[in-house]
PDB file of C-alpha atoms in Angstrom:
ATOM      1  CA  UNK A 173     -84.925 -50.978  95.864  1.00 95.00           C
ATOM      2  CA  UNK A 174     -84.780 -48.472  98.904  1.00 98.00           C
ATOM      3  CA  UNK A 175     -86.177 -45.200  98.316  1.00 98.00           C
ATOM      4  CA  UNK A 176     -86.907 -42.302 100.732  1.00 98.00           C
ATOM      5  CA  UNK A 177     -89.869 -39.508 100.806  1.00 98.00           C
ATOM      6  CA  UNK A 178     -89.342 -35.878 100.037  1.00 98.00           C
ATOM      7  CA  UNK A 179     -90.132 -35.192 103.302  1.00 98.00           C
ATOM      8  CA  UNK A 180     -87.971 -37.827 104.831  1.00 98.00           C
ATOM      9  CA  UNK A 181     -84.916 -35.998 102.984  1.00 98.00           C
ATOM     10  CA  UNK A 182     -86.150 -32.530 104.715  1.00 98.00           C
ATOM     11  CA  UNK A 183     -86.263 -33.708 107.907  1.00 98.00           C
ATOM     12  CA  UNK A 184     -82.424 -35.452 107.015  1.00 98.00           C
ATOM     13  CA  UNK A 185     -81.072 -31.960 105.778  1.00 98.00           C
ATOM     14  CA  UNK A 186     -82.880 -30.415 108.608  1.00 98.00           C
ATOM     15  CA  UNK A 187     -81.496 -31.858 110.953  1.00 98.00           C
ATOM     16  CA  UNK A 188     -78.187 -31.484 109.358  1.00 97.00           C
ATOM     17  CA  UNK A 189     -77.860 -35.888 109.204  1.00 98.00           C
ATOM     18  CA  UNK A 190     -74.429 -36.871 107.949  1.00 98.00           C
ATOM     19  CA  UNK A 191     -76.003 -38.387 104.039  1.00 98.00           C
ATOM     20  CA  UNK A 192     -74.306 -38.005 100.445  1.00 98.00           C
ATOM     21  CA  UNK A 193     -76.909 -36.114  97.911  1.00 98.00           C
ATOM     22  CA  UNK A 194     -76.224 -37.762  93.877  1.00 98.00           C
ATOM     23  CA  UNK A 195     -78.167 -35.348  91.318  1.00 98.00           C
ATOM     24  CA  UNK A 196     -78.000 -37.718  88.562  1.00 98.00           C
ATOM     25  CA  UNK A 197     -79.536 -35.328  86.028  1.00 98.00           C
ATOM     26  CA  UNK A 198     -77.451 -33.483  82.874  1.00 98.00           C
ATOM     27  CA  UNK A 199     -75.603 -30.724  84.385  1.00 97.00           C
ATOM     28  CA  UNK A 200     -77.766 -28.228  82.396  1.00 97.00           C
ATOM     29  CA  UNK A 201     -81.149 -29.162  84.501  1.00 97.00           C
ATOM     30  CA  UNK A 202     -78.836 -29.212  87.468  1.00 97.00           C
ATOM     31  CA  UNK A 203     -77.868 -25.384  86.823  1.00 97.00           C
ATOM     32  CA  UNK A 204     -81.216 -25.140  86.538  1.00 96.00           C
ATOM     33  CA  UNK A 205     -82.110 -26.086  90.611  1.00 95.00           C
ATOM     34  CA  UNK A 206     -80.805 -28.501  92.765  1.00 97.00           C
ATOM     35  CA  UNK A 207     -81.064 -29.492  96.153  1.00 97.00           C
ATOM     36  CA  UNK A 208     -76.445 -28.467  96.997  1.00 96.00           C
ATOM     37  CA  UNK A 209     -76.226 -32.714  96.052  1.00 97.00           C
ATOM     38  CA  UNK A 210     -73.036 -34.083  93.821  1.00 98.00           C
ATOM     39  CA  UNK A 211     -73.571 -34.161  89.953  1.00 98.00           C
ATOM     40  CA  UNK A 212     -73.167 -37.495  88.759  1.00 98.00           C
ATOM     41  CA  UNK A 213     -75.030 -37.395  85.391  1.00 98.00           C
ATOM     42  CA  UNK A 214     -76.641 -40.847  84.782  1.00 98.00           C
ATOM     43  CA  UNK A 215     -74.542 -41.965  81.957  1.00 97.00           C
ATOM     44  CA  UNK A 216     -70.949 -41.529  83.729  1.00 97.00           C
ATOM     45  CA  UNK A 217     -72.714 -42.856  87.426  1.00 98.00           C
ATOM     46  CA  UNK A 218     -70.277 -46.191  86.507  1.00 97.00           C
ATOM     47  CA  UNK A 219     -67.419 -44.329  85.646  1.00 97.00           C
ATOM     48  CA  UNK A 220     -66.906 -41.996  88.330  1.00 98.00           C
ATOM     49  CA  UNK A 221     -69.009 -45.265  91.355  1.00 98.00           C
ATOM     50  CA  UNK A 222     -65.703 -44.129  93.431  1.00 98.00           C
ATOM     51  CA  UNK A 223     -67.418 -40.721  93.879  1.00 98.00           C
ATOM     52  CA  UNK A 224     -70.537 -42.727  95.784  1.00 98.00           C
ATOM     53  CA  UNK A 225     -69.539 -43.288  99.722  1.00 98.00           C
ATOM     54  CA  UNK A 226     -69.752 -46.227 101.478  1.00 97.00           C
ATOM     55  CA  UNK A 227     -69.712 -45.754 104.486  1.00 97.00           C
ATOM     56  CA  UNK A 228     -72.731 -43.657 105.102  1.00 98.00           C
ATOM     57  CA  UNK A 229     -76.449 -43.520 102.955  1.00 98.00           C
ATOM     58  CA  UNK A 230     -76.359 -42.434 100.050  1.00 98.00           C
ATOM     59  CA  UNK A 231     -79.753 -40.227  98.350  1.00 98.00           C
ATOM     60  CA  UNK A 232     -80.077 -40.545  94.369  1.00 98.00           C
ATOM     61  CA  UNK A 233     -81.939 -37.789  92.509  1.00 98.00           C
ATOM     62  CA  UNK A 234     -83.084 -37.035  89.062  1.00 98.00           C
ATOM     63  CA  UNK A 235     -86.202 -34.901  88.059  1.00 98.00           C
ATOM     64  CA  UNK A 236     -89.414 -37.526  88.167  1.00 98.00           C
ATOM     65  CA  UNK A 237     -87.013 -41.059  90.314  1.00 98.00           C
ATOM     66  CA  UNK A 238     -86.741 -42.782  86.935  1.00 98.00           C
ATOM     67  CA  UNK A 239     -83.307 -42.260  86.404  1.00 98.00           C
ATOM     68  CA  UNK A 240     -81.583 -42.290  89.969  1.00 98.00           C
ATOM     69  CA  UNK A 241     -84.077 -45.450  90.341  1.00 98.00           C
ATOM     70  CA  UNK A 242     -81.368 -46.700  87.034  1.00 98.00           C
ATOM     71  CA  UNK A 243     -78.619 -45.638  88.788  1.00 98.00           C
ATOM     72  CA  UNK A 244     -79.539 -47.143  92.343  1.00 98.00           C
ATOM     73  CA  UNK A 245     -79.748 -50.133  90.641  1.00 98.00           C
ATOM     74  CA  UNK A 246     -76.343 -50.452  88.230  1.00 98.00           C
ATOM     75  CA  UNK A 247     -74.444 -49.459  91.155  1.00 98.00           C
ATOM     76  CA  UNK A 248     -75.887 -52.083  93.223  1.00 98.00           C
ATOM     77  CA  UNK A 249     -75.362 -54.765  90.310  1.00 98.00           C
ATOM     78  CA  UNK A 250     -72.460 -54.386  89.268  1.00 97.00           C
ATOM     79  CA  UNK A 251     -70.577 -52.804  92.846  1.00 97.00           C
ATOM     80  CA  UNK A 252     -72.550 -54.228  95.332  1.00 97.00           C
ATOM     81  CA  UNK A 253     -73.840 -50.930  97.340  1.00 98.00           C
ATOM     82  CA  UNK A 254     -76.516 -51.300  99.729  1.00 97.00           C
ATOM     83  CA  UNK A 255     -76.523 -47.968 101.280  1.00 98.00           C
ATOM     84  CA  UNK A 256     -78.226 -46.332  97.824  1.00 98.00           C
ATOM     85  CA  UNK A 257     -82.282 -44.618  98.368  1.00 98.00           C
ATOM     86  CA  UNK A 258     -83.930 -44.175  95.532  1.00 98.00           C
ATOM     87  CA  UNK A 259     -85.601 -40.368  96.055  1.00 98.00           C
ATOM     88  CA  UNK A 260     -89.428 -41.265  95.359  1.00 98.00           C
ATOM     89  CA  UNK A 261     -90.638 -38.764  92.707  1.00 98.00           C
ATOM     90  CA  UNK A 262     -87.074 -36.211  92.223  1.00 98.00           C
ATOM     91  CA  UNK A 263     -87.246 -32.911  92.627  1.00 98.00           C
ATOM     92  CA  UNK A 264     -90.373 -32.582  91.041  1.00 98.00           C
ATOM     93  CA  UNK A 265     -91.606 -33.648  94.035  1.00 98.00           C
ATOM     94  CA  UNK A 266     -89.963 -31.727  96.046  1.00 98.00           C
ATOM     95  CA  UNK A 267     -91.188 -29.236  94.119  1.00 97.00           C
ATOM     96  CA  UNK A 268     -94.664 -29.554  94.570  1.00 97.00           C
ATOM     97  CA  UNK A 269     -93.717 -30.266  98.230  1.00 98.00           C
ATOM     98  CA  UNK A 270     -92.035 -27.790  99.468  1.00 97.00           C
ATOM     99  CA  UNK A 271     -91.083 -24.995  96.214  1.00 96.00           C
ATOM    100  CA  UNK A 272     -93.490 -24.119  94.087  1.00 95.00           C
ATOM    101  CA  UNK A 273     -91.752 -21.489  92.700  1.00 95.00           C
ATOM    102  CA  UNK A 274     -88.473 -24.041  91.843  1.00 95.00           C
ATOM    103  CA  UNK A 275     -87.845 -23.783  88.252  1.00 94.00           C
ATOM    104  CA  UNK A 276     -87.612 -27.668  86.622  1.00 89.00           C
ATOM    105  CA  UNK A 277     -85.811 -28.133  83.070  1.00 77.00           C
TER     106      UNK A 277
END
């Protein structure tokens, strides 16, 4: 599984690179804080796989990196995606590196 660090993600955001960010946390978690990604909770990721881009890099994130890793594995094995990256450490790593005041559920 390919991974990306929060530092690499921030660089992509700062450089205005073309990629999709998917947050697989539950909606109530997403509403507390998010990185402006599209919210598709893990339980529905296979049902909503058509919302996942196949023509550009897709970074999948959650709270700590565990659920997003599960989402990446499911999408790769069920639908053959090869453009997915797990955000290592999730939003907790982002909070630690860039935004200590960010509330995280």
